[in-house]
Every structure is written in structure tokens, then in C-alpha cells.
Amino acid sequence: MTETFQFKLLAADGNARRGEVVTPRGTIRTPAFMPVGTVGTVKAMYLDQVRDLGADIILGNTYHLMLRPGAERVARLGGLHKFIRWERPILTDSGGFQVMSLSSLRKLNEQGVTFKSHVDGALYHMSPERSIEIQGLLGSDIQMQLDECVALPAEPDEIERAMEMSLRWAERCKVAFGDQPGKAMFGIVQGGDIPRLRERSALALRDLDLKGYAVGGLAVGEPQEVMLGMLDVTCPVLPADKPRYLMGVGTPDDILKSVAHGIDMFDCVMPTRSGRHGLAFTRYGRINLRNARHAEDTRPLDEQSSCPATRDYSRAYLHHLIRSNESLGGMLLSWNNLAYYQELMAGIRKAIEEGRYTDFMAETMEGWQRGDLPPV
Amino acid sequence: MTETFQFKLLAADGNARRGEVVTPRGTIRTPAFMPVGTVGTVKAMYLDQVRDLGADIILGNTYHLMLRPGAERVARLGGLHKFIRWERPILTDSGGFQVMSLSSLRKLNEQGVTFKSHVDGALYHMSPERSIEIQGLLGSDIQMQLDECVALPAEPDEIERAMEMSLRWAERCKVAFGDQPGKAMFGIVQGGDIPRLRERSALALRDLDLKGYAVGGLAVGEPQEVMLGMLDVTCPVLPADKPRYLMGVGTPDDILKSVAHGIDMFDCVMPTRSGRHGLAFTRYGRINLRNARHAEDTRPLDEQSSCPATRDYSRAYLHHLIRSNESLGGMLLSWNNLAYYQELMAGIRKAIEEGRYTDFMAETMEGWQRGDLPPV
């Protein structure tokens, strides 16, 4: 087993890359989708199931975990991996994004951000150094720099100011992270929807020679073409021998296209959150199980799937569970959705290896567009 | 495989009985605990897990299922077993108890009960015949007569009136059920906390020569001694060669003692409902995982258990999940609790076979009284 964090590029097809992030805790096959384990649990799933579906890595949210159970407590309990029973790699975000979206009373300046916990109202201060310290206490394998993510649309001056400060924070995070051969700290490219700012951010981060790079501040409401356009100016600037992670993305369609633009890693709450709300992702596209058309449909979501949730339970039963607000509904649809996402990633990886990624994209999108089975 | 519903008495120890209810869908080892699958799901559990824990039968609630998805719909979908993916026996209640407790606008008379659905406000009428018809549409293996369950304390006249009407309803249900060799319709002994009424009810039901007998209207707030006293006047009157089911009971302590008074079958939402609220049943008694003493306790609930939820997850993690209101908390504690209940029933059955039920009761209660492990 390796003792250092490495990225290996195994194959490429156009801008799509097939690789491996090798860490002491295991290898992450890329392109990879990371299920989100917000508060130390991938909602409504046993982590054994998550692993069995093919996830090589999961994500933990620093903001949630620092508030409850608290980073120092997790450290005393032996670290996040042991606490939640997941021995493979974990990536943690910096906490910054959720400080902005969930906490109140935020005061942000060059030093960092002061905020009130949404759990108990307690006051916290987070600097770039403290964010890295917290992620270290959690025992995270891939840590993210603290950054400021501006909601779009925003004024160019504001986007630039936040991007420049994020660059200075990246340097401070790099120093705080220091030399940890088995782990990595990723920088985050910012710059909103302005190509020259994205380029400036990517260039400056490249010069910091980090172990990996994320693209942040996208999929925050802008059209998909804008997001892909930003990837087109960003990815070519980033070093080819480092992994690239598009934060918080996204729909299966977003993922399929972003891979073609050079992205290696993804995370999103969509499969689990949508699952709890009755939405199933399948090779027939999205299926809303709340819809009355499923009420007497004895067919499973997809009889050819290897996932029990997808193959063994009737649509009628799933419809009933979702309509009745029963937790088994969310359990089964989260399971189905994470299975579909991992199956999609496996298909993506295979297609890149075989040099037929363009065809794979077309076939996959055709399946979605053909839509669901005709009603019974 | 048998084609008829039978009860076999295998052993007895005092009044405690070890038996088997044999049905075309499988054998129920008694004393048996039936997990409650209210709306067609044992909450927060996969039914595969429920079976793996040793449950031979589960319970479905007629009231909930008739409102959603509806009995006729379940029948069109092939019956409840197929709908929910549980091929073993299912017992359904009559719906009467929950009409009284959950619906509004109830009008009850000799014909039956008219009520408004708590789901959508629609008006329903349920007669004894309709209750049996619904249970038949669901495909229930053990069906219950419609009865009127009076909340205690109540006036003797009122208890007697309801008990007598329940007897007349038992006759109507018997006629409606007719001749179904592989299935059973159980009568329900009523009579509140009045011994002579309980005796009268049991005698009259015995004369109806039903395939099994339930004791209803207990564990509704009265002291445990009152409940056990009612069993003492009821069970001796009931035929020894028919199974006896104590409805809605109860705590592990209630079950342990009721078995000693001659009861064979139990059902209760307690293990699943309490689990979702953070309460664990163990051989050390009840453990409230919300309690701060567990926050940094890396020990599992019980390292000697064979249930993964009990053996593999730290108390600290369970505490965190419950405090964070994460569904995995309810999933794990429901799993633990149903495992403990089934383990208790297995212990009860073995002790009766070995003629040491009194000792088993004493040892089990001693374990509960000794209480939880000392804090770390």
C-alpha cells in the first residue's frame, strides 16, 4: 500500500481523463462521484451499502461536523473514519460554503469569518488556518482550502475581490497544511462567471503547486453552458498531472459533460436529497415516484439493474412509501440513486478507457431523452 | 407444506407455552413477537433485515392500509405479501382500534363505525363484514374480528355494552370469514378491567370455536398487575389448543410476564418507535442514547450481540446520529431493538422447552435491573 498521495493518469479520450487517486487509505478510481456524508452519515444509507455500490471516497461537511459533534471530539474518538465506520478516503470541504449558506451573523474579512451556529447559536471564528486544523482533527484525506464563494449573479469587482482573497487564503492553507505525504490539500479556483478571473485564479493556484485543484462557485444557478465555459478556460491552465474536482456538481447530465471538459471528481447531495423527495435517477432519465401513474405499476424501476432497490421493489410500492412519507421510501430511492450515479461513473470510466467517450455520452443522453417505460 | 392453519403445543412450563402456529405461508414459533408493519413497512427497516432477525410473522394495520393505498388496490397488485415483499405470514388487525384513536367524526353503532380518514378527510363506513372483506383483500393470514375497545378507566356499563357488542360482531365476522382452511380469524376478548366481563367474553368466544383468540383492550394505561390479573381470569377459560395473542403488548417486561400467564403472541410498535426516539432495549435494560454520558463512549451497545447495529457502532456515533436527527440513528436503533426483542423471544422459547422459565425470567430481569455498563 502506498504511503503517499498520488494521481495517475491512465487514459484520456479528448479532454476526458481516466485516472486514479492513490492514497494510503485506498485508491479512488476517477472520474469519481463522492456521495455526501454531511453530518457523518450518507443520509438514509448504511455505509456498507455505499461502499458496495462502488464508492471509493465519501465527502464530509466540515461546517456540520465542527458544530456537532465538534472537531476536537471527533479527534478524541479516533477521527472521522473510525467514528463513522468508513475506512476508505474521506474528502472534507472547508466549511466556508455552508457558513455562507446556513449560519447567521456572518462577519467576513481578511482574517476569516465569524458566524453563529445554526444548531445552538454559539459564536465561532474560522480562519483559513482553523479550517485546516479542523479538517486535520477530523482526519480528512483530502482537505479543501477555505475560500469565499460569491453567489451569482454578482458585480465583477465583488467577484474579483473574493477570488483574490481566496488566493491569499490558499497560500495560508498551504502553509497550515504543511507536509503530509499521505494526504492532500486542494486549492479552489474561483472567479464567478468571468473568464479572465477564472484564468487568473487557476494560474495563481497552479503556481502554488498543490496536490489537487477544485473548481468552486459553479452550479450555483447559472446556465449549464456558463459552467462548462468556465471549465474550458480553467482546466487547460491546471496541471495535467493533478486531479480536478468540480464542487457540488451535479445532475447526471452535468457530470457527463463536465468529464468531457476535463473534470475528475464530483460530489453532490442530489442523489440522496432527491431520493428522499421521491425522485429516481435511472437510465430512462428522472422518474417522479409521487406521480399517480406509478400507483398500480408492479414493474421495478429497472429490472436489469443489479441494485436491489432498483430491481426488486415495484414502482407501486415505492409510490406508496413516498406518498406515505415512510422512511423506507427515502432509503430505497437514495439507494437506487447512488447506485445509478456509481453505475454512470463506472460506464464513464470504461468508455474513456475504450476511447469511445463521445459515443457513450450520446447513448446515455439518448436513453434519458427516450424517457421512462410506457405506462402499463 | 401444510394447507391448513394449525396450532401445535410443543411444551409447557407452568402456564408458559411453547408452540407453533403452522400456516401455508410458514410456521410461527411461539411465543412470538410480531414487528408492526403499519403502512406496509416496518419503519426504517428493510424487511430482509426483519426476517434475518428471526421474525416469523409481521403485523399490518388495516386502518392505515385501507386508507392508503386502499384494500382494493392492494388486491389488484396481488395482495399485501407481494406488494411489500414479505412471503411469510401476516396478521392484520381489524382497523377498529385505530379508527377510534386516529380518525375524526366517528359514529359507532350496532352496524359498525363511520369515520373520516385522517389522510384526506374522506368518509368511510366499516362494518364487521367490511373489516373481514378488507383483510381478505389484503390477503391476511390471521385476521382479527372488528371490536370496540373502550379506553380505561370507563364505567362498568359502558365496558359491558362494548364487550357484548364485540361478541355479536365476532359472530358476524365468523360468518363473513367463512371457511378458509389456510387462514384464521381470531376473536378478541374484551371486558376492560372487570374480571366477570372478561370471563363472560372469553366463554362466549370459546363457544364460537374460533382458530385463535386475542386479548384486547389491555396495556391502555392500566397498571401491569391489572393487565396480568385480566390474563389470569381469561387464559384459563380459553381452549388450550388455540393460540392466544395479547394485542399491542408491550415492553420486554410485559412480554416476559405475560408469557408466564399463558400468552403466545405479541405485537408492539415500541421497539421501532422508541428506536427512532433514541431509546435502545438491551440485556442491560433501556439505554437512552440522547443522554450526554454516551457522547464520547466508543463502546457498542453490546459487544456480544450478533446484530451489527448493536455490536459494530459506537454509542458515541449513535448519540451523535440521534442528536442530529439523522435517519441512520432510527435505522440502527430500530434494528437493535427488533434484534433484542427477537433474541428475547428465542430465549423465552428455549427456556420453556428446557423447563426453566422461572429461572430465565429471574435472570433476564436481574440483567435489566443491574442496568447499563458503568460510564467510561
Coordinates of N, CA, C and O in Angstrom, one line a residue, chain A residues 39-41 43-46 49 68-69 73 76-77 83-85 295-296 298 312-313 316-317 320-321 323-324 326-328 331-332 335, chain B residues 39-41 43-46 49 68-69 73 76-77 83-85 295-296 298 312-313 316-317 320-321 323-324 326-328 331-332 335:
Chain A
V39 N -23.3 15.0 7.9 CA -23.1 15.0 9.3 C -22.4 13.8 9.8 O -22.6 13.4 10.9
G40 N -21.7 13.1 8.9 CA -21.1 11.8 9.3 C -22.0 10.6 9.0 O -21.8 9.5 9.5
T41 N -22.9 10.8 8.1 CA -23.7 9.8 7.5 C -24.2 10.1 6.2 O -24.7 11.3 6.0
K43 N -27.1 10.2 4.1 CA -28.4 10.1 4.7 C -29.2 8.9 4.2 O -29.3 8.6 3.0
A44 N -29.8 8.2 5.2 CA -30.7 7.0 4.9 C -30.0 5.8 4.3 O -30.7 4.9 3.7
M45 N -28.7 5.8 4.4 CA -27.9 4.7 3.9 C -27.0 4.1 5.0 O -26.5 4.9 5.8
Y46 N -26.8 2.8 4.9 CA -25.7 2.2 5.7 C -24.4 2.4 4.9 O -24.5 2.2 3.6
Q49 N -23.5 -0.2 2.4 CA -24.2 -0.2 1.1 C -23.5 0.8 0.1 O -23.4 0.5 -1.0
R68 N -21.3 19.9 15.4 CA -21.8 18.7 16.1 C -21.3 17.5 15.3 O -21.6 17.4 14.2
P69 N -20.5 16.6 15.9 CA -20.2 16.5 17.3 C -19.0 17.4 17.7 O -18.7 17.5 18.9
R73 N -13.8 16.7 19.5 CA -14.5 15.4 20.0 C -14.2 14.3 19.0 O -13.9 13.2 19.4
R76 N -10.8 13.1 19.5 CA -10.7 12.2 20.7 C -11.3 10.9 20.5 O -10.8 9.9 21.1
L77 N -12.3 10.8 19.6 CA -12.9 9.5 19.4 C -12.1 8.7 18.3 O -12.6 7.6 17.9
F83 N -15.0 7.0 13.6 CA -16.3 7.4 14.2 C -17.5 6.9 13.4 O -18.4 6.4 13.9
I84 N -17.3 7.1 12.1 CA -18.5 6.8 11.2 C -18.4 5.4 10.6 O -19.3 4.9 9.9
R85 N -17.3 4.7 10.8 CA -17.0 3.3 10.2 C -16.9 3.4 8.7 O -17.6 2.7 8.0
A295 N -49.0 4.3 -9.4 CA -49.7 3.8 -8.2 C -50.0 2.3 -8.4 O -50.1 1.6 -7.4
E296 N -50.2 1.8 -9.6 CA -50.6 0.4 -9.8 C -49.6 -0.3 -10.7 O -49.9 -1.3 -11.4
T298 N -46.7 -2.6 -11.2 CA -45.9 -3.6 -10.5 C -44.5 -3.8 -11.0 O -43.8 -4.6 -10.4
D312 N -35.9 -4.9 -7.4 CA -36.8 -5.8 -6.6 C -38.1 -5.2 -6.1 O -39.0 -5.9 -5.7
Y313 N -38.1 -3.9 -6.1 CA -39.3 -3.3 -5.5 C -40.2 -2.6 -6.6 O -39.7 -2.0 -7.5
A316 N -45.2 0.7 -7.7 CA -46.4 0.9 -6.9 C -46.0 1.0 -5.4 O -46.5 1.9 -4.7
Y317 N -45.1 0.1 -5.0 CA -44.7 0.2 -3.6 C -43.9 1.4 -3.3 O -44.1 2.1 -2.3
H320 N -46.2 4.3 -3.0 CA -46.9 4.2 -1.8 C -46.1 4.7 -0.6 O -46.5 5.5 0.2
L321 N -44.8 4.3 -0.6 CA -43.9 4.7 0.5 C -43.7 6.2 0.5 O -43.6 6.8 1.5
R323 N -45.5 8.5 -1.0 CA -46.8 9.2 -0.6 C -47.1 9.2 0.9 O -47.7 10.1 1.4
S324 N -46.7 8.1 1.5 CA -47.0 7.9 2.9 C -45.9 8.5 3.8 O -45.9 8.4 5.0
E326 N -43.0 7.5 4.3 CA -42.3 6.4 5.1 C -40.8 6.4 4.8 O -40.4 6.6 3.7
S327 N -40.0 6.3 5.9 CA -38.5 6.4 5.7 C -38.0 5.3 4.7 O -37.0 5.6 4.0
L328 N -38.6 4.2 4.6 CA -38.2 3.2 3.6 C -38.2 3.7 2.2 O -37.4 3.3 1.4
M331 N -35.0 5.6 1.9 CA -33.9 4.6 1.9 C -33.8 3.9 0.6 O -32.7 3.8 0.0
L332 N -34.9 3.5 0.0 CA -34.8 2.8 -1.3 C -34.4 3.7 -2.4 O -33.6 3.3 -3.3
W335 N -30.8 4.7 -2.3 CA -30.0 3.5 -2.7 C -30.0 3.4 -4.2 O -29.0 3.3 -4.8
Chain B
V39 N -47.9 0.7 7.8 CA -48.4 1.1 6.5 C -47.8 0.3 5.4 O -47.7 0.7 4.2
G40 N -47.4 -1.0 5.7 CA -46.8 -1.8 4.7 C -45.3 -1.8 4.8 O -44.6 -2.1 3.8
T41 N -44.8 -1.3 5.9 CA -43.3 -1.2 6.1 C -43.1 -1.2 7.6 O -43.7 -0.5 8.3
K43 N -41.1 0.3 10.1 CA -40.5 1.6 9.9 C -39.0 1.6 10.0 O -38.4 1.0 10.9
A44 N -38.3 2.2 9.0 CA -36.8 2.3 9.0 C -36.1 1.0 8.9 O -34.9 1.0 9.1
M45 N -36.8 0.0 8.4 CA -36.1 -1.3 8.3 C -36.4 -1.9 6.9 O -37.5 -1.7 6.3
Y46 N -35.4 -2.6 6.3 CA -35.7 -3.5 5.2 C -36.3 -4.7 5.7 O -35.8 -5.3 6.7
Q49 N -34.0 -7.6 6.7 CA -33.4 -7.5 8.0 C -34.4 -8.1 9.0 O -34.0 -8.8 9.9
R68 N -54.7 4.1 2.6 CA -53.6 4.3 1.6 C -52.7 3.1 1.7 O -52.2 2.8 2.7
P69 N -52.5 2.3 0.6 CA -53.0 2.6 -0.8 C -54.4 2.1 -1.0 O -54.9 2.4 -2.1
R73 N -57.0 -1.7 -4.1 CA -55.7 -1.5 -4.9 C -54.7 -2.6 -4.5 O -54.0 -3.2 -5.4
R76 N -55.6 -5.7 -6.2 CA -55.2 -5.7 -7.7 C -53.7 -5.9 -7.9 O -53.3 -6.4 -8.9
L77 N -53.0 -5.4 -6.9 CA -51.5 -5.5 -7.0 C -51.0 -6.9 -6.6 O -49.8 -7.1 -6.5
F83 N -47.0 -7.1 -2.5 CA -46.8 -5.7 -2.5 C -45.6 -5.2 -1.7 O -44.8 -4.4 -2.1
I84 N -45.5 -5.8 -0.5 CA -44.4 -5.3 0.4 C -43.2 -6.2 0.4 O -42.2 -5.9 1.1
R85 N -43.3 -7.3 -0.3 CA -42.2 -8.3 -0.4 C -42.0 -9.0 0.9 O -40.9 -9.0 1.5
A295 N -21.7 10.5 24.8 CA -21.2 11.4 23.7 C -19.7 11.0 23.3 O -19.3 11.1 22.2
E296 N -19.0 10.5 24.3 CA -17.6 10.1 23.9 C -17.3 8.6 24.3 O -16.2 8.2 24.6
T298 N -16.9 5.0 23.2 CA -16.6 4.3 21.9 C -17.1 2.9 22.0 O -17.0 2.2 21.0
D312 N -21.5 -3.2 16.3 CA -20.4 -2.6 15.5 C -20.4 -1.1 15.6 O -19.4 -0.5 15.1
Y313 N -21.4 -0.4 16.1 CA -21.5 1.0 16.1 C -21.3 1.6 17.5 O -21.9 1.0 18.4
A316 N -21.1 6.6 21.0 CA -20.9 8.0 20.6 C -21.5 8.3 19.3 O -22.1 9.4 19.1
Y317 N -21.3 7.4 18.3 CA -21.9 7.6 17.0 C -23.4 7.6 17.0 O -24.1 8.5 16.5
H320 N -24.6 10.8 18.5 CA -24.5 11.9 17.5 C -25.6 11.8 16.5 O -26.2 12.8 16.1
L321 N -25.9 10.6 16.0 CA -27.0 10.5 15.0 C -28.3 10.8 15.5 O -29.1 11.5 14.8
R323 N -28.9 12.8 18.2 CA -28.9 14.2 18.5 C -29.1 15.0 17.2 O -29.7 16.1 17.2
S324 N -28.5 14.5 16.1 CA -28.6 15.3 14.8 C -29.8 14.9 14.0 O -30.0 15.4 12.9
E326 N -30.6 12.3 12.5 CA -30.3 11.6 11.2 C -31.0 10.3 11.1 O -31.1 9.6 12.1
S327 N -31.6 10.0 10.0 CA -32.4 8.8 9.8 C -31.6 7.5 10.2 O -32.2 6.6 10.6
L328 N -30.3 7.6 9.9 CA -29.5 6.4 10.3 C -29.6 6.0 11.8 O -29.5 4.9 12.2
M331 N -32.7 4.1 12.0 CA -32.5 2.8 11.4 C -31.7 1.8 12.3 O -32.0 0.7 12.4
L332 N -30.6 2.3 12.9 CA -29.8 1.5 13.7 C -30.5 1.1 15.0 O -30.4 -0.1 15.4
W335 N -33.2 -1.4 14.4 CA -32.6 -2.7 14.1 C -32.1 -3.3 15.5 O -32.4 -4.5 15.7

